[in-house]
PDB file of C-alpha atoms in Angstrom:
ATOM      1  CA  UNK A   1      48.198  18.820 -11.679  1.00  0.00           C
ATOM      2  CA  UNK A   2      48.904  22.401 -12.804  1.00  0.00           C
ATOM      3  CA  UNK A   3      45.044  22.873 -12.180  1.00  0.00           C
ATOM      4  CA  UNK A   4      42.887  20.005 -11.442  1.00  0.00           C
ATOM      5  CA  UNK A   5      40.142  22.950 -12.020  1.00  0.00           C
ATOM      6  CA  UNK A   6      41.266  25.081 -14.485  1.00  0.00           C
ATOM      7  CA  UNK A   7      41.923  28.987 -13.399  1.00  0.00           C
ATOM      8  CA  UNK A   8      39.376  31.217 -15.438  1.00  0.00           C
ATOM      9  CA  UNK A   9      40.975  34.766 -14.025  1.00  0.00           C
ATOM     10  CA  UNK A  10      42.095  36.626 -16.657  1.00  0.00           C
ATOM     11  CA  UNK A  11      45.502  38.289 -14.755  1.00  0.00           C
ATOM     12  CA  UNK A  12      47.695  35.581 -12.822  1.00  0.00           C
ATOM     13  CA  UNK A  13      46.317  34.771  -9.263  1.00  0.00           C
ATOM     14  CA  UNK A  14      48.698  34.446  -6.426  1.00  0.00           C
ATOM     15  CA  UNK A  15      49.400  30.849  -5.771  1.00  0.00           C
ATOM     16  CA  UNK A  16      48.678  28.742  -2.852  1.00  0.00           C
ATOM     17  CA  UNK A  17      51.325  28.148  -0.368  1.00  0.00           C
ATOM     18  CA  UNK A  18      52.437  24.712  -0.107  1.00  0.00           C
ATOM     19  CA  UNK A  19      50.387  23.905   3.343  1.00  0.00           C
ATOM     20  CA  UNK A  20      47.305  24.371   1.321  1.00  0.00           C
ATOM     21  CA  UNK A  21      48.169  22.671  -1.421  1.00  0.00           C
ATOM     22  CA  UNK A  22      49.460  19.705   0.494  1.00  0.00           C
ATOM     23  CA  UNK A  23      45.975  19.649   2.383  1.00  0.00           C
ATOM     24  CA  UNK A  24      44.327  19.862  -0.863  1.00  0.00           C
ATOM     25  CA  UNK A  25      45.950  17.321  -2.265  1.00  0.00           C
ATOM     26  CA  UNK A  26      45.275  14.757   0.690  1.00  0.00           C
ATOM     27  CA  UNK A  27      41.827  15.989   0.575  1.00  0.00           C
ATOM     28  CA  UNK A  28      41.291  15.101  -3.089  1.00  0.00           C
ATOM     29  CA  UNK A  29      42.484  12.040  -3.272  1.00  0.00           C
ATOM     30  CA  UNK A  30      40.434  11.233   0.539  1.00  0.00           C
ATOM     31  CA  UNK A  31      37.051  11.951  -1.584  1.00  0.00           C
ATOM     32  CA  UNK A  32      38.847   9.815  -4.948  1.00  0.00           C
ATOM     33  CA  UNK A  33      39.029   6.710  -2.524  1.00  0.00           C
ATOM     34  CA  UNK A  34      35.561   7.462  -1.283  1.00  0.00           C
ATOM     35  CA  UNK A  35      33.993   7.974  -5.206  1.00  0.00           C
ATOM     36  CA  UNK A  36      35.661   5.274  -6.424  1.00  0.00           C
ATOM     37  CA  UNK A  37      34.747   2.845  -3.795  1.00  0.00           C
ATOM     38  CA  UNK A  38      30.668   4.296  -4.063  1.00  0.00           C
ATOM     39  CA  UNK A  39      31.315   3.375  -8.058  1.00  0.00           C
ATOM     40  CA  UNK A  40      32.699  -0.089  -6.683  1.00  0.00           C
ATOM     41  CA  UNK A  41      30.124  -0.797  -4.728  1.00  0.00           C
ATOM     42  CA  UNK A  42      27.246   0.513  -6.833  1.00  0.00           C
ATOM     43  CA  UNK A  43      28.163  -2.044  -9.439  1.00  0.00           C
ATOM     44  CA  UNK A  44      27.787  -4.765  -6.790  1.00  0.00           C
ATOM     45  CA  UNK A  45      24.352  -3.450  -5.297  1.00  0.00           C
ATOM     46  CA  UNK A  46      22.695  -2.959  -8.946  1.00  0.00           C
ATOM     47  CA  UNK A  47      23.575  -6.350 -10.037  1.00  0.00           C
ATOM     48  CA  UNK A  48      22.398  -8.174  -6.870  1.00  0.00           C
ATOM     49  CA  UNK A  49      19.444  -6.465  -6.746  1.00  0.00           C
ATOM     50  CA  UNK A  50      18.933  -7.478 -10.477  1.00  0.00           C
ATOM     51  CA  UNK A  51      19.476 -10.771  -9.983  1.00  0.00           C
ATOM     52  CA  UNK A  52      17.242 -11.646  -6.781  1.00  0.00           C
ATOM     53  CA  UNK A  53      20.708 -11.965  -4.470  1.00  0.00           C
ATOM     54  CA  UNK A  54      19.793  -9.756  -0.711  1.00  0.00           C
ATOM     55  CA  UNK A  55      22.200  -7.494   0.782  1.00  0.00           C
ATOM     56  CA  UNK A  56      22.644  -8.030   4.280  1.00  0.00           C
ATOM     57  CA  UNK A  57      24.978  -5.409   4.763  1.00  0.00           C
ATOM     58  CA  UNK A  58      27.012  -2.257   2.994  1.00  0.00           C
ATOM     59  CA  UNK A  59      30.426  -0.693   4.281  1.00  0.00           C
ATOM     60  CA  UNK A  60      31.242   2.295   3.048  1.00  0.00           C
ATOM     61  CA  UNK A  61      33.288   4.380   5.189  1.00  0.00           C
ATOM     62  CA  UNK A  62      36.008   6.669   3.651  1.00  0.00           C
ATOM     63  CA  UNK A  63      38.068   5.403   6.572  1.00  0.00           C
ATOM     64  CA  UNK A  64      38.166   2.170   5.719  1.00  0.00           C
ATOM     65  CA  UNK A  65      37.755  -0.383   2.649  1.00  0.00           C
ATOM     66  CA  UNK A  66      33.720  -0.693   1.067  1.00  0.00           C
ATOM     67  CA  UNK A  67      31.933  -4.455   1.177  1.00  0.00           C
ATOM     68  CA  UNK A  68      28.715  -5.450   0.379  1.00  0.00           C
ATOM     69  CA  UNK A  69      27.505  -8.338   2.068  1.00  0.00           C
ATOM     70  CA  UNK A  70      25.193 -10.817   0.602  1.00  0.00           C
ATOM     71  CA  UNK A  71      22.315 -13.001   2.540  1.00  0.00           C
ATOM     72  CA  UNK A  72      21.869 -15.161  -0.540  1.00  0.00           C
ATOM     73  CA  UNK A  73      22.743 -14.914  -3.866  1.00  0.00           C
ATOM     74  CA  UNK A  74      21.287 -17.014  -7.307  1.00  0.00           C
ATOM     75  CA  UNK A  75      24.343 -15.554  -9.032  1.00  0.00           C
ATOM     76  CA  UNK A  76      27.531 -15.045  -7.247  1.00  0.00           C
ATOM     77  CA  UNK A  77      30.020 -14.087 -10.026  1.00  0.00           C
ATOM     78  CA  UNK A  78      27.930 -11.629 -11.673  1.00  0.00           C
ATOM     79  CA  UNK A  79      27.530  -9.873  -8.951  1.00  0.00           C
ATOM     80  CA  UNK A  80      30.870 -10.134  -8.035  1.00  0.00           C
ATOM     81  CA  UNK A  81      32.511  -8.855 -11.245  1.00  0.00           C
ATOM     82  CA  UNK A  82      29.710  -5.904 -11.667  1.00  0.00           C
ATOM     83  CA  UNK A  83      31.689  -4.336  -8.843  1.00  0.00           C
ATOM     84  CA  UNK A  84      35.160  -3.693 -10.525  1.00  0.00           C
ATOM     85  CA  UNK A  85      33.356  -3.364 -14.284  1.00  0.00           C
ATOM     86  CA  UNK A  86      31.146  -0.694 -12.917  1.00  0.00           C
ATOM     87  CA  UNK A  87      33.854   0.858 -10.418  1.00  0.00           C
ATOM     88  CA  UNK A  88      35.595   1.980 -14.191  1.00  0.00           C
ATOM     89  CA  UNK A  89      32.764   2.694 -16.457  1.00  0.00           C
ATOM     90  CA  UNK A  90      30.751   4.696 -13.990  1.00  0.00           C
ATOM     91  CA  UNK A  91      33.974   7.431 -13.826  1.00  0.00           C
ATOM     92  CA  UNK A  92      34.830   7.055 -17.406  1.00  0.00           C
ATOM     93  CA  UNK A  93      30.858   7.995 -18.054  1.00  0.00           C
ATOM     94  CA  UNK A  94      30.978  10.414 -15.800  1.00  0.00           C
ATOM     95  CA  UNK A  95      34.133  12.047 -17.525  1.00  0.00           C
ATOM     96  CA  UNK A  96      32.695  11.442 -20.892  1.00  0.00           C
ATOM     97  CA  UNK A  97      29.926  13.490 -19.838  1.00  0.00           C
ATOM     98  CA  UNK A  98      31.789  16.277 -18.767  1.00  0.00           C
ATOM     99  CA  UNK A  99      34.156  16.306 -21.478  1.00  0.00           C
ATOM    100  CA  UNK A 100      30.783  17.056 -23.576  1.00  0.00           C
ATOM    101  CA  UNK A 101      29.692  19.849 -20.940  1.00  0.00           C
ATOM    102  CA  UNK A 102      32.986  21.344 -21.858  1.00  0.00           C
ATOM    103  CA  UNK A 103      32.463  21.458 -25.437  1.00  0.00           C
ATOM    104  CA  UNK A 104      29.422  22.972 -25.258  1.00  0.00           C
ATOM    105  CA  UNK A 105      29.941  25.253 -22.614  1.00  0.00           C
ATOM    106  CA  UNK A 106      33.377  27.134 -22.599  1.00  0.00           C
ATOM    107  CA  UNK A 107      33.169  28.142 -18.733  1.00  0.00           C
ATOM    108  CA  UNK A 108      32.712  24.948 -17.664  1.00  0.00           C
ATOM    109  CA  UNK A 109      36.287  24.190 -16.061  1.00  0.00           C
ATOM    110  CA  UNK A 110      35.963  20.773 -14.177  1.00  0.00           C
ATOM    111  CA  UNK A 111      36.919  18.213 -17.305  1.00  0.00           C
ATOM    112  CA  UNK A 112      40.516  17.665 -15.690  1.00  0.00           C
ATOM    113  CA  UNK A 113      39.029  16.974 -12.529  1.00  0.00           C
ATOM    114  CA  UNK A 114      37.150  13.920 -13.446  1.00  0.00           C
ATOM    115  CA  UNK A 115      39.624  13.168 -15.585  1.00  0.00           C
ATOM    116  CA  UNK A 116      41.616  12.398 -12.613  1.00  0.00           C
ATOM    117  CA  UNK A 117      38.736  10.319 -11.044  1.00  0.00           C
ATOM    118  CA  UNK A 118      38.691   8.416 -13.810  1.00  0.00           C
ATOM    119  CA  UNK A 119      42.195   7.563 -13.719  1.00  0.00           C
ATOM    120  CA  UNK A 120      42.275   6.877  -9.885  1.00  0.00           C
ATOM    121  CA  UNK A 121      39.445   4.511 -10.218  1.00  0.00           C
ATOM    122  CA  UNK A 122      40.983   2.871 -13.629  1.00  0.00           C
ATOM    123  CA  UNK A 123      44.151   1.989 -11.250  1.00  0.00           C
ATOM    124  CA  UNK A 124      42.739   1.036  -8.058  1.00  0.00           C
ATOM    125  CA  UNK A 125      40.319  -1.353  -9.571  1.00  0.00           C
ATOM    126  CA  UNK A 126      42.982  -2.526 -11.798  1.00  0.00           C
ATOM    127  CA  UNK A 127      45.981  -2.790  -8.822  1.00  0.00           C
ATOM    128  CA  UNK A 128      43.006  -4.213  -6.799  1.00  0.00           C
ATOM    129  CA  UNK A 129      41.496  -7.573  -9.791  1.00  0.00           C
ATOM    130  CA  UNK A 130      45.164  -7.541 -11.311  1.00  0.00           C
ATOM    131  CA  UNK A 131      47.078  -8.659  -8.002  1.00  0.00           C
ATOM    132  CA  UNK A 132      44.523  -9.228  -5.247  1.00  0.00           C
ATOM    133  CA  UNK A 133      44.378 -12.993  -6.519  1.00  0.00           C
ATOM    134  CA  UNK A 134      47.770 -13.239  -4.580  1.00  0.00           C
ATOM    135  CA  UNK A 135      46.370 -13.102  -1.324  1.00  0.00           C
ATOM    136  CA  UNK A 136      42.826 -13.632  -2.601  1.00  0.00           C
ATOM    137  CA  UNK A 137      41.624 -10.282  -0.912  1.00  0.00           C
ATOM    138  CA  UNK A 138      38.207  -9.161  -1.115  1.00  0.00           C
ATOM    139  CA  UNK A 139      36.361  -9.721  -4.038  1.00  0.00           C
ATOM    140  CA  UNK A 140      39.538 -11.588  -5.806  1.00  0.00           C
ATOM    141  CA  UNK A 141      38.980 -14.670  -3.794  1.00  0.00           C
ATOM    142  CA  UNK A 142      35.405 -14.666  -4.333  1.00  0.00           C
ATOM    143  CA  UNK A 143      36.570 -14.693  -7.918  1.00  0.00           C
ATOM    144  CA  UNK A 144      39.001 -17.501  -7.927  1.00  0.00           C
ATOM    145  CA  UNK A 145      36.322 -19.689  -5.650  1.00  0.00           C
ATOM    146  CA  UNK A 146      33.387 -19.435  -8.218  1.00  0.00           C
ATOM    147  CA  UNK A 147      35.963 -20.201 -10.832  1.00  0.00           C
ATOM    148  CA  UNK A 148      37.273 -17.090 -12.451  1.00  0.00           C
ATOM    149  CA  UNK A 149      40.970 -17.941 -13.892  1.00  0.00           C
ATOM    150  CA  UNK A 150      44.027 -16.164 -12.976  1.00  0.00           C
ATOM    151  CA  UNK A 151      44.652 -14.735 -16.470  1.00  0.00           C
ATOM    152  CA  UNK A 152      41.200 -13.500 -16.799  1.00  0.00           C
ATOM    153  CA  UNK A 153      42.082 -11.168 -13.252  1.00  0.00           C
ATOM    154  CA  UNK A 154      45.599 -10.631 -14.148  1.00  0.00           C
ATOM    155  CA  UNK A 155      44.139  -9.296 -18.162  1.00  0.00           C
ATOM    156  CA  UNK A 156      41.872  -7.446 -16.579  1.00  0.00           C
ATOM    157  CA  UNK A 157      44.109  -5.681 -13.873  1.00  0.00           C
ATOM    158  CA  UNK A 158      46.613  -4.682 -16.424  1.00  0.00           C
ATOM    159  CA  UNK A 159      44.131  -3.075 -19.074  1.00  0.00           C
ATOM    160  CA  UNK A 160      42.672  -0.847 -16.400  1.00  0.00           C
ATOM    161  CA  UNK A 161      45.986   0.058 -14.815  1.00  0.00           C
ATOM    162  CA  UNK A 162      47.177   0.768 -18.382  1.00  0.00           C
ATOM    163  CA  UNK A 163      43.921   2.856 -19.084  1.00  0.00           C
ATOM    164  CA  UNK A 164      44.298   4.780 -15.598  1.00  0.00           C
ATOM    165  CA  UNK A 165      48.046   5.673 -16.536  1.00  0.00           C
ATOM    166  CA  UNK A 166      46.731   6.971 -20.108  1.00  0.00           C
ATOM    167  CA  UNK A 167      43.898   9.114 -18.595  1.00  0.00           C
ATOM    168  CA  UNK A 168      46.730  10.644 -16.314  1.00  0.00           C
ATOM    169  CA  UNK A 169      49.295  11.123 -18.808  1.00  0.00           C
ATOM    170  CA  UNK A 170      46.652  12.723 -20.903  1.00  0.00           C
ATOM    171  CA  UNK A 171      46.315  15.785 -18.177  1.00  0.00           C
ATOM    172  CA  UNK A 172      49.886  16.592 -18.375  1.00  0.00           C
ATOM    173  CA  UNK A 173      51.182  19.705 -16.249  1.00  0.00           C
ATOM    174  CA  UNK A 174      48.179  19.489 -14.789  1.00  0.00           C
ATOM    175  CA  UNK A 175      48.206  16.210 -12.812  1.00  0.00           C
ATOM    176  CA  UNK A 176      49.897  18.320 -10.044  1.00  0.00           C
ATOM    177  CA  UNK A 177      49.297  20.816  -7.804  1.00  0.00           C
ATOM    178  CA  UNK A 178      52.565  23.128  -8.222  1.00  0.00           C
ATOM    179  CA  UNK A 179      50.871  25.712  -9.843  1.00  0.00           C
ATOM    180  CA  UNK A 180      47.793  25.639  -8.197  1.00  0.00           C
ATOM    181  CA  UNK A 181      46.036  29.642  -7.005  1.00  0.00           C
ATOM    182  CA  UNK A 182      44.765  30.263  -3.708  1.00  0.00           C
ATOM    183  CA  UNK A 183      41.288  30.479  -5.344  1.00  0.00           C
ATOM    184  CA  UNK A 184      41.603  27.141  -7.134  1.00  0.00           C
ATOM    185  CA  UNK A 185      43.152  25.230  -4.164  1.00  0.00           C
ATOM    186  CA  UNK A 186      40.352  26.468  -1.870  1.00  0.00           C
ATOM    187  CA  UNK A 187      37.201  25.527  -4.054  1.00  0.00           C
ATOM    188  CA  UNK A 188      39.130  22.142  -4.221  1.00  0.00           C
ATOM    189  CA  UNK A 189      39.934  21.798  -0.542  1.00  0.00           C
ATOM    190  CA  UNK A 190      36.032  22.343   0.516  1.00  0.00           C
ATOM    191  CA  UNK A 191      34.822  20.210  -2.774  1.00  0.00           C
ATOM    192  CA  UNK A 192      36.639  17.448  -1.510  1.00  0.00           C
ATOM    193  CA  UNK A 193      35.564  17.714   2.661  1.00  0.00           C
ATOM    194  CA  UNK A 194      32.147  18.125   1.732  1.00  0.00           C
ATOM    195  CA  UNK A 195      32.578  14.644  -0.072  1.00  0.00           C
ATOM    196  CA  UNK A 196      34.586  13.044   2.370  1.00  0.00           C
ATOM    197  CA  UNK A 197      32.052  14.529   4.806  1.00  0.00           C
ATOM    198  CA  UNK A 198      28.912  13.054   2.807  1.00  0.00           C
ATOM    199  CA  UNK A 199      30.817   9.364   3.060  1.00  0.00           C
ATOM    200  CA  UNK A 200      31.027   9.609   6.864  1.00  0.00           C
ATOM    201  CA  UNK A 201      27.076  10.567   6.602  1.00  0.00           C
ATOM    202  CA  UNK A 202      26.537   8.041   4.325  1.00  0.00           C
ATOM    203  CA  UNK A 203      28.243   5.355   6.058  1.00  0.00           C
ATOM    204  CA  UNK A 204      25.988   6.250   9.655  1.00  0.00           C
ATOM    205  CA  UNK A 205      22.858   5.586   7.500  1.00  0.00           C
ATOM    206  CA  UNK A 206      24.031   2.707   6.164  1.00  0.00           C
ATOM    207  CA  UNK A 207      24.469   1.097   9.962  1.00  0.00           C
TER     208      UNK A 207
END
């Protein structure tokens, strides 16, 4: 993006050099994959928890792929499809909401940036539902085993890749870092360890 956080100097700041934004941009999407597999995997907890299923287990490692792992479960495909449905409303909630903070507040200057998680999420959960019934991977062949038909996965996969690509094309310029300042690609670089950080913490706990 031109500025995943948009610049609020008033005179034109020097911009990064390309190792930083490289590193940046590695960085940001590291702490996308982690959000968006937290939002994955949130879906999955919340609606095993609502209906009476126990967790035996939760992997969520930013080095890795997320799984929850069920003891028992009264109701399988629910909690199954809460994962994906709630891996793309939590981010498009979450960028709703800061859409409104932007409105209301004009130095608010993060919109773009969950923008961007929003459209990350949209795609990966799409790519994921829309053509992990090939090899049945994950949560796909849990799917097609409790009876879920192709069409249903394939619909579904191509409505949030579709959605993802709109959120993106909606930033523009600013889906890349080209333009991005020093400043800018600094506060991004250390926003997006300190999540990336926070998963490894969070996945020690979880052991």
């Amino acid at each position: 993006m031109q500025y995943l956080v948009q610049n609020m100097d008033t005179a034109t700041p020097p911009a990064a050099p390309s190792w930083l934004k490289a590193i940046t941009a590695l960085l940001v999407l590291w702490a996308a994959w982690w959000l968006m597999m937290v939002s994955h995997e949130a879906g999955h907890v919340i609606a095993a928890w609502l209906s009476g299923a126990r967790i035996s287990r939760i992997d969520l490692s930013p080095a890795g792929f997320s799984q929850t792992h069920l003891a028992t479960s009264p109701h399988p495909l629910l909690v199954v499809w809460a994962g994906p449905v709630a891996g793309v409303l939590d981010p498009l909630l979450a960028w709703g909401l800061a859409a409104w903070l932007g409105r209301r507040d004009k130095s608010w200057r993060y919109t773009p940036l969950f923008a961007f998680l929003a459209g990350f999420c949209l795609l990966a959960n799409g790519v994921y539902i829309g053509l992990g019934w090939i090899d049945r991977i994950g949560d796909t062949g849990d799917m097609l085993r409790l009876g879920t038909p192709v069409w249903v996965m394939v619909n579904y996969g191509l409505l949030c890749s579709l959605a993802g690509l709109a959120a993106w094309h909606r930033l523009g310029p600013k889906l890349w870092l080209s333009n991005l300042s020093s400043r800018v690609a600094t506060e991004l670089l250390c926003a997006s360890a300190a999540v990336v950080l926070l998963g490894f913490l969070t996945h020690l706990a979880l052991k």
